[in-house]
mmCIF file of C-alpha atoms in Angstrom:
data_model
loop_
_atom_site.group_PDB
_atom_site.id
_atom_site.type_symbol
_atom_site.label_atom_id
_atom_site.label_comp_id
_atom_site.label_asym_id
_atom_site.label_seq_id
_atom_site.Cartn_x
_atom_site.Cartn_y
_atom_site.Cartn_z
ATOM 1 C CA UNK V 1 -0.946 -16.120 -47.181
ATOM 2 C CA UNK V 2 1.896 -17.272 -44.764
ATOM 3 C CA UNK V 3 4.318 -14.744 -47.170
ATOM 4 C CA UNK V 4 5.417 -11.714 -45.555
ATOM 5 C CA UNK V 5 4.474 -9.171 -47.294
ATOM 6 C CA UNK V 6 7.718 -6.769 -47.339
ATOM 7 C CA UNK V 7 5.574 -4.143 -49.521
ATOM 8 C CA UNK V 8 2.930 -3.745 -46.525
ATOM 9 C CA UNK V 9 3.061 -0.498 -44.505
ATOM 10 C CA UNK V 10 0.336 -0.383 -42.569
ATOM 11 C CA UNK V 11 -2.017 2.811 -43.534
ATOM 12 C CA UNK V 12 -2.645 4.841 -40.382
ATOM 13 C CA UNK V 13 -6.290 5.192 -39.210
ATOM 14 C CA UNK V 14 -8.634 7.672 -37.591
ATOM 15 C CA UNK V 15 -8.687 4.956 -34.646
ATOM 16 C CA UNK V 16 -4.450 5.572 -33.944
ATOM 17 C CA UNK V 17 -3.799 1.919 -32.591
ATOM 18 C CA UNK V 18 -0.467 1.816 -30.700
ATOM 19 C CA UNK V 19 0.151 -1.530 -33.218
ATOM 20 C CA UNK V 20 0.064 1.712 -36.166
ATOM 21 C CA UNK V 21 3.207 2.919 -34.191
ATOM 22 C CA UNK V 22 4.933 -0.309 -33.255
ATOM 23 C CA UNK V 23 4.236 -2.368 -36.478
ATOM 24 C CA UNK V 24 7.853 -2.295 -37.648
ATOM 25 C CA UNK V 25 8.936 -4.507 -34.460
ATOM 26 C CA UNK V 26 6.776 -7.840 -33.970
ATOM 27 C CA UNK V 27 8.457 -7.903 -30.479
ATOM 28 C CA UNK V 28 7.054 -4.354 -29.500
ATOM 29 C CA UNK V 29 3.446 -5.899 -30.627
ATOM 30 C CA UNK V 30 3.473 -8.400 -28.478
ATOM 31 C CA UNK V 31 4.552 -6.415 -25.749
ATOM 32 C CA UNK V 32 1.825 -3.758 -26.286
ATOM 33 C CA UNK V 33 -0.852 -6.686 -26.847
ATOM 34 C CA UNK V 34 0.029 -8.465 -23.047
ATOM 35 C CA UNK V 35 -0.111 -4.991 -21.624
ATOM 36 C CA UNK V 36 -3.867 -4.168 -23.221
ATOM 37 C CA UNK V 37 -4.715 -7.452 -22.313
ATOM 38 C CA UNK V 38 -7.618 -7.003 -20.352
ATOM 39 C CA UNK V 39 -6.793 -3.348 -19.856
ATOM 40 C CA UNK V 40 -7.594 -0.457 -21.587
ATOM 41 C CA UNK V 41 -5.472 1.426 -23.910
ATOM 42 C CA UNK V 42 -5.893 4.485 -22.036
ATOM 43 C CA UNK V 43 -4.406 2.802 -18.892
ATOM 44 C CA UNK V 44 -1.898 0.645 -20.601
ATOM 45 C CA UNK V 45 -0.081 2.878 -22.660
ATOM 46 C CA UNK V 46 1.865 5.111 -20.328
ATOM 47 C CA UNK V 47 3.403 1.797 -18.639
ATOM 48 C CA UNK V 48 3.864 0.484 -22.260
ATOM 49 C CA UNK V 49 6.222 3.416 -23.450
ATOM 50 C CA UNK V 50 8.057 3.090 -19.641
ATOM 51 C CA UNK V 51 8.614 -0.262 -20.426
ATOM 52 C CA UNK V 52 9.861 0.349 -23.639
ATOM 53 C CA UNK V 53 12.382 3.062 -22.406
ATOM 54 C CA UNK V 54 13.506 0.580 -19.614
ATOM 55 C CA UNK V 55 13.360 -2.501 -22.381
ATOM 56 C CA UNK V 56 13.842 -1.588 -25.534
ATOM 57 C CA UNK V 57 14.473 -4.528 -27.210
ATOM 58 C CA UNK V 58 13.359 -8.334 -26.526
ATOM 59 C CA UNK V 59 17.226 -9.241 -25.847
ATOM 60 C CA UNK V 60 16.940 -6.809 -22.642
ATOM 61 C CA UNK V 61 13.865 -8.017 -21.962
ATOM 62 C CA UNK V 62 14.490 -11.464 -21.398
ATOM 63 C CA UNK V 63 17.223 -11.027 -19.493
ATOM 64 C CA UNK V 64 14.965 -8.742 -17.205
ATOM 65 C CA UNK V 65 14.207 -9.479 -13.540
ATOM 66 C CA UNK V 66 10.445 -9.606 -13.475
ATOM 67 C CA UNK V 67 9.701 -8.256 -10.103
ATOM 68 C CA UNK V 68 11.710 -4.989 -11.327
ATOM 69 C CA UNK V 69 9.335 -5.131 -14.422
ATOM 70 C CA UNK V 70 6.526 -5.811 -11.077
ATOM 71 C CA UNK V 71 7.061 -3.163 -9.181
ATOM 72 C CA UNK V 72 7.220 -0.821 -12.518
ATOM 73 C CA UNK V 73 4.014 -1.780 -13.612
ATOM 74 C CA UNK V 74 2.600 -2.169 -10.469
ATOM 75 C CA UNK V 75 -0.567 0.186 -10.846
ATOM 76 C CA UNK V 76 -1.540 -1.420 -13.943
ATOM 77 C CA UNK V 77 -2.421 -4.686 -12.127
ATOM 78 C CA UNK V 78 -1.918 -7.772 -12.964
ATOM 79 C CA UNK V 79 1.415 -7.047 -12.393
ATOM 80 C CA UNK V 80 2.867 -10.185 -11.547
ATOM 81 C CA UNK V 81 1.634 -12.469 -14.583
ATOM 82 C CA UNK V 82 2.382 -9.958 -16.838
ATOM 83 C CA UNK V 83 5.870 -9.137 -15.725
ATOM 84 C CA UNK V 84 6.613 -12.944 -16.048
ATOM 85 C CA UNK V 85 4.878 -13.103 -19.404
ATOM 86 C CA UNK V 86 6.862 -10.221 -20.610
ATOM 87 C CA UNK V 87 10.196 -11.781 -19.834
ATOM 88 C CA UNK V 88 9.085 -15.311 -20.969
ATOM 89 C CA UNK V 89 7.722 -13.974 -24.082
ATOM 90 C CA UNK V 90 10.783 -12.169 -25.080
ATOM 91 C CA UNK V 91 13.015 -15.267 -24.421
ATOM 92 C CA UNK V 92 10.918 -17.057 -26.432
ATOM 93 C CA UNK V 93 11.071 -14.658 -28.977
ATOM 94 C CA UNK V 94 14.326 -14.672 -29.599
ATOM 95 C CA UNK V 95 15.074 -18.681 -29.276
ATOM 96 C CA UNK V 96 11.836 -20.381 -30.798
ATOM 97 C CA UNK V 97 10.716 -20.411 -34.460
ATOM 98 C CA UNK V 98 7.313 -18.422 -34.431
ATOM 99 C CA UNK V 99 6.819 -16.201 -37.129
ATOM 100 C CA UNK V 100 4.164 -18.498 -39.146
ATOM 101 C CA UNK V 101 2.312 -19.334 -35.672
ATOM 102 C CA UNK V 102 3.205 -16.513 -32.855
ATOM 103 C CA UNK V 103 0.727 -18.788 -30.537
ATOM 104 C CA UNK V 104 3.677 -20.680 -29.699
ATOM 105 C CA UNK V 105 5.434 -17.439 -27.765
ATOM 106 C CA UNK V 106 4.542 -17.844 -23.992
ATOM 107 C CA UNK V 107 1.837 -15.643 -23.338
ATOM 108 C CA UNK V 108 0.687 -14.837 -26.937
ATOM 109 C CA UNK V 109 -2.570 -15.793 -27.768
ATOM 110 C CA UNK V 110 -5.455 -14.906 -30.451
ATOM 111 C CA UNK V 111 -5.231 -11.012 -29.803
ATOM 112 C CA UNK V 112 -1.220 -10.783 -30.094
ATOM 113 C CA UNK V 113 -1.161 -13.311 -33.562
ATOM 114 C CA UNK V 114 -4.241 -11.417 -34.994
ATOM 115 C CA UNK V 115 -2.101 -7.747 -34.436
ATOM 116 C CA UNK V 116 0.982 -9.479 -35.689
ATOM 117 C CA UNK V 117 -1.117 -10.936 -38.855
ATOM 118 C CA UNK V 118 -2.759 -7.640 -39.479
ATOM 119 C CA UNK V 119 0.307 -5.085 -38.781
ATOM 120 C CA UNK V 120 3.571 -6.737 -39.358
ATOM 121 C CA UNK V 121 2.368 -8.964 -42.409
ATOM 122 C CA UNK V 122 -0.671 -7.688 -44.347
ATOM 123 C CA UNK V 123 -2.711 -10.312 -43.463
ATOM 124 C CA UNK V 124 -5.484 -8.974 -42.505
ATOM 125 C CA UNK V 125 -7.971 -10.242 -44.930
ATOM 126 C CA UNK V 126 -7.540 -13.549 -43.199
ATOM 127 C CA UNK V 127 -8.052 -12.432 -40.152
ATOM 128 C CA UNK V 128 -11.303 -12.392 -38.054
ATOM 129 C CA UNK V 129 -10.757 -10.617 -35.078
ATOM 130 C CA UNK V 130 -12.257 -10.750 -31.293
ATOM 131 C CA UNK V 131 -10.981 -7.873 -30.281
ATOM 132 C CA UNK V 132 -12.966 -4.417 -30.949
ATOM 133 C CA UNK V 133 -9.948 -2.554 -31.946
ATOM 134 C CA UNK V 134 -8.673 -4.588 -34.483
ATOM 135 C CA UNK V 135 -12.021 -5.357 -35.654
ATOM 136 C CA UNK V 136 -12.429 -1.860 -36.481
ATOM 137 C CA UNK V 137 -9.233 -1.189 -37.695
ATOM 138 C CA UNK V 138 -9.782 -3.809 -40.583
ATOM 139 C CA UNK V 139 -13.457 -2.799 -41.308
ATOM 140 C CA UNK V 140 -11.912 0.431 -41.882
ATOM 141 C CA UNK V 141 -9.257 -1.031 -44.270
ATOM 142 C CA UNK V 142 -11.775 -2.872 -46.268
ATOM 143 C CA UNK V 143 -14.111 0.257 -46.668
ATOM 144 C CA UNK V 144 -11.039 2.635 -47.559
ATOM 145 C CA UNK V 145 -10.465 0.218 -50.395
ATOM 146 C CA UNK V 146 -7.128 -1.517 -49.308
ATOM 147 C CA UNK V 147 -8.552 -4.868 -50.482
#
């Protein structure tokens, strides 16, 4: 199961995860799992799409100053930690070898490598989620017959 699977498009839900929208770019994944992190969708998302208009790409990212990133994100909280995650992350995104074990990208834990599994590879029948979201998201793919 460590095979990409270059025929997998992700089927879009009744739940609309952001990963539905950002599945194409692993980086953007990542990105939109450290800002959910511990904060809601509802709250994370409008600072997710300014960062992505101010960063669109991991290269700019990791070359970002993170107290610009800071003072962007500021209302969020946890500003700090996650603007040095996001530029640590994206350095390490671009310079270590991670796509069988995204654990190794600073900052990316079980939430971030069970999105990547589940959106950007088709893994998702090995995958056993924590998070609510995701959970649901692959109860619904088993039940719509996907398997």
């Amino acid at each position: 199961s460590n095979i990409e699977n270059t025929e997998w498009t992700p089927p879009r839900s009744p739940y609309d995860l952001i990963q539905e929208h950002l599945w194409e770019d692993p980086w953007k994944i990542f990105v939109a799992c450290i800002f959910c992190n511990l904060t809601r969708r509802v709250d994370a998302e409008p600072y997710i799409w300014l960062f992505f208009d101010k960063y669109p790409t991991a290269c700019k990212a990791a070359q970002a100053n993170p107290n610009e990133i800071e003072k962007m994100i500021q209302p969020l909280g946890l500003s700090r930690r996650r603007s040095e995650t996001l530029v640590k992350m994206s350095d390490d995104y671009l310079s270590k070898d991670w796509k069988q074990q995204p654990e190794v990208l600073y900052g990316i834990g079980k939430y971030a490598s069970d999105a990547y599994r589940i959106f950007c590879l088709g893994d998702w029948k090995n995958v056993e989620p924590k998070d609510n979201a995701l959970n649901n998201y692959r109860d619904w793919l088993m039940g719509e017959c996907y398997a």
